[in-house]
Tab-separated table of C-alpha atoms and ligand atoms in Angstrom:
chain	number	residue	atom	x	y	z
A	432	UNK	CA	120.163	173.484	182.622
A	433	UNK	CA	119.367	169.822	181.942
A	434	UNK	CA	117.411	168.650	178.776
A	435	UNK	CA	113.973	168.758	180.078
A	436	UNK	CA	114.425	172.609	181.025
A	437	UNK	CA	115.921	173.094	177.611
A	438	UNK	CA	113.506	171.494	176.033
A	439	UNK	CA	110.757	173.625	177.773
A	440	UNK	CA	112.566	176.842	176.880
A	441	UNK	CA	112.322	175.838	173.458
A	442	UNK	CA	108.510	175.501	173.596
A	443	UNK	CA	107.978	178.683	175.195
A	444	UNK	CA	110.127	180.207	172.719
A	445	UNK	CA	107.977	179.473	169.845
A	446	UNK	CA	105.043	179.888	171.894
A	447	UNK	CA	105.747	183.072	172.464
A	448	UNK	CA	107.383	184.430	169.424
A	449	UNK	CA	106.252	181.879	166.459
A	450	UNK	CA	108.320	182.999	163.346
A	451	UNK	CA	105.770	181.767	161.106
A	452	UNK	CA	101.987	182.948	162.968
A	453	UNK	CA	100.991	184.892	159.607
A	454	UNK	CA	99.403	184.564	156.916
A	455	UNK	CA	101.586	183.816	153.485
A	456	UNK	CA	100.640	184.922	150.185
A	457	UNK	CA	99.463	182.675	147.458
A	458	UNK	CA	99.237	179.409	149.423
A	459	UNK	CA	98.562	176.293	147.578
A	460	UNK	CA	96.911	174.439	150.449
A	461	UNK	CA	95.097	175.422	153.577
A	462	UNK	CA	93.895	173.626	156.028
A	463	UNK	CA	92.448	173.780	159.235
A	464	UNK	CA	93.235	171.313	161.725
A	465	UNK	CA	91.287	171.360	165.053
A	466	UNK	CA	91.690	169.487	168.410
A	467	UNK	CA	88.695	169.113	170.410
A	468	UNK	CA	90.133	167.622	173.863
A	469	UNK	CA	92.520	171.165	173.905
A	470	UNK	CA	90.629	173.394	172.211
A	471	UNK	CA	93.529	173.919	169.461
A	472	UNK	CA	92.073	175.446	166.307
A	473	UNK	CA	94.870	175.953	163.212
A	474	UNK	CA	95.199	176.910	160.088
A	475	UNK	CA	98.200	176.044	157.725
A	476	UNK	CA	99.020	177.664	154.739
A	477	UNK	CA	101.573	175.701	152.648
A	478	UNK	CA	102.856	176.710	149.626
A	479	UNK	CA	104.683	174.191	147.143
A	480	UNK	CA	106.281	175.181	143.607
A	481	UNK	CA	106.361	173.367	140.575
A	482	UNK	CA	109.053	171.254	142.145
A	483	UNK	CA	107.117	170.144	144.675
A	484	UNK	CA	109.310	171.817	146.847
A	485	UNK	CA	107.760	173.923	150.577
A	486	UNK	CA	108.721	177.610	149.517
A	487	UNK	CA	106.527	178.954	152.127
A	488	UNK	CA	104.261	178.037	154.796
A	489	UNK	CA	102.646	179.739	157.562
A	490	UNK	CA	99.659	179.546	160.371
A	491	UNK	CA	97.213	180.979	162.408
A	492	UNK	CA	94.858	180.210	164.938
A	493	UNK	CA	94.337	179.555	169.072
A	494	UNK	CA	95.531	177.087	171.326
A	495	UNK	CA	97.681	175.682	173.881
A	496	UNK	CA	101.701	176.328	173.691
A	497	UNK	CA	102.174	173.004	172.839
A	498	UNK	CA	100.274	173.187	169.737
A	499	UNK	CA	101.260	176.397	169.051
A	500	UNK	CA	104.732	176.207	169.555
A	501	UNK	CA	104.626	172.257	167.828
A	502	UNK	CA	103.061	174.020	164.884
A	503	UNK	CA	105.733	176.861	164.675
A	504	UNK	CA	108.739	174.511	165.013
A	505	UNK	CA	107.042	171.987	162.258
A	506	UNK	CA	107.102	174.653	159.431
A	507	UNK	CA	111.161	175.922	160.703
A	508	UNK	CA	111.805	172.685	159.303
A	509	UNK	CA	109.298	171.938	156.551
A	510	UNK	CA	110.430	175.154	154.307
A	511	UNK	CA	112.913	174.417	151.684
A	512	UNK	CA	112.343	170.509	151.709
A	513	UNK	CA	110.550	168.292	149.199
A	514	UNK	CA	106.903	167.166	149.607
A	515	UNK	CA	108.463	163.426	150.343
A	516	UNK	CA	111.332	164.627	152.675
A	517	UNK	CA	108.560	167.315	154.730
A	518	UNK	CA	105.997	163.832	154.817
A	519	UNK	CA	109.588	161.827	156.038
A	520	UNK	CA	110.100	163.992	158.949
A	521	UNK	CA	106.025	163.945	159.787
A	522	UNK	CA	107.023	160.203	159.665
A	523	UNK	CA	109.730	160.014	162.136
A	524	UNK	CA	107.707	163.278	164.497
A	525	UNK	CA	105.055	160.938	164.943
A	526	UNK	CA	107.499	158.046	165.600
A	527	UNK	CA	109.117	159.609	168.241
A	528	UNK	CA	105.308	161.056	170.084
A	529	UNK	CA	104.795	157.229	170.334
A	530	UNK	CA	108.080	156.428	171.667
A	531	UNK	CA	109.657	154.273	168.842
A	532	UNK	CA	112.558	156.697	167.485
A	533	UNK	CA	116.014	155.515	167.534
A	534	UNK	CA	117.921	158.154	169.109
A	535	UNK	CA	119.679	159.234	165.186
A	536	UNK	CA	116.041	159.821	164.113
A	537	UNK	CA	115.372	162.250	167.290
A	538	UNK	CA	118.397	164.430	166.628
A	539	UNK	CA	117.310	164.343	163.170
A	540	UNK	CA	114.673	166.088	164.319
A	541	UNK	CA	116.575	169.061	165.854
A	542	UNK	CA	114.066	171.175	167.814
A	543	UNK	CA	111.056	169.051	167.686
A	544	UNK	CA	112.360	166.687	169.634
A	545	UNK	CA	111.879	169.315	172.457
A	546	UNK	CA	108.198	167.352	172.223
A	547	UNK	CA	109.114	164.437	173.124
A	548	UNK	CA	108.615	164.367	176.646
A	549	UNK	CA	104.502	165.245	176.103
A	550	UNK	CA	104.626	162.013	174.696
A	551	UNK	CA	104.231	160.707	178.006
A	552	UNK	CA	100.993	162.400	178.115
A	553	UNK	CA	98.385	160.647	175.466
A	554	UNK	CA	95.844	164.012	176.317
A	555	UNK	CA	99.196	166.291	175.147
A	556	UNK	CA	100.239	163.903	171.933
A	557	UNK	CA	97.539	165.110	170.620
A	558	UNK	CA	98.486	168.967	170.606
A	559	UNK	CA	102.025	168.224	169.517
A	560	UNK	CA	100.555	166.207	166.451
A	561	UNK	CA	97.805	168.247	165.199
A	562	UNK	CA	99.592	170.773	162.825
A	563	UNK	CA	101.420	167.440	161.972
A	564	UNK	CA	98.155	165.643	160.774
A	565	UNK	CA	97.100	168.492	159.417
A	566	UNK	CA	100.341	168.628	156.970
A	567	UNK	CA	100.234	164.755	155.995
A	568	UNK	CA	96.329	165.403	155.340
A	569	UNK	CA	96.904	168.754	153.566
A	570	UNK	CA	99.450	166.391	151.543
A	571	UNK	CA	97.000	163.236	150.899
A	572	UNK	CA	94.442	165.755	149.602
A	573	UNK	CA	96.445	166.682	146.659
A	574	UNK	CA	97.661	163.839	145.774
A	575	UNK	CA	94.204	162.605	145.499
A	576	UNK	CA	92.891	165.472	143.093
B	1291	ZN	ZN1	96.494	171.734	173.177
């Protein structure tokens, strides 16, 4: 298998069994985060402790496998990390959609850089980004309260 077939694996794998479609109990945040061109509608549940560590997170919601599967692989790595470290690796997702990761930063990214190659696409960046937004919104909310 070369990388793009990999890669594409790895979507449909968390297309089509998302460890983390569900609701969580006692979020802190939720937010929906919709994308009109596609037709993807989420909603992420975070929840953050007193730490301001991600204990928990979760989604639901339609849409393409892209966004699904984007969303899905986002919160695998989001749970356990800091508010700063989860915002860090929004940071370097959305580097790497726009083509201006180094190649450390990618493999830093583990599984989500199976989205890479939709970068290519500017109609598809925008699936792979939304539950993305959605987090580093979600996260500018509370800091503003
Ligand atoms: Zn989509």
């Amino acid at each position: 298998m070369d990388l793009k077939q990999i890669y594409r694996e790895v979507v449909n794998e968390h297309n089509l069994y998302p460890a983390h479609k569900h609701d969580i109990e006692n979020p802190t945040m939720t937010l929906q985060g919709v994308n009109p061109t596609c037709g993807d509608d989420i909603y992420l549940q975070v929840r953050i402790n007193d730490e301001g560590v991600v204990e928990e997170a979760g989604f639901n919601g339609e849409g393409c496998a892209v966004s699904q599967a984007s969303t899905d692989i986002m919160i695998d790595q989001m749970i356990g990390k800091t508010r700063e470290e989860a915002l860090k690796l929004v940071e370097n997702f959305m580097d790497m959609i726009h083509g201006d990761a180094d190649e450390e930063t990618i493999e830093e990214l583990d599984e989500a850089a199976a989205l890479q190659d939709v970068a290519h696409m500017p109609a598809r960046a925008k699936c792979a980004t939304l539950a993305w937004h959605t987090f580093e919104k979600m996260m500018a909310g509370e800091i503003e309260d």
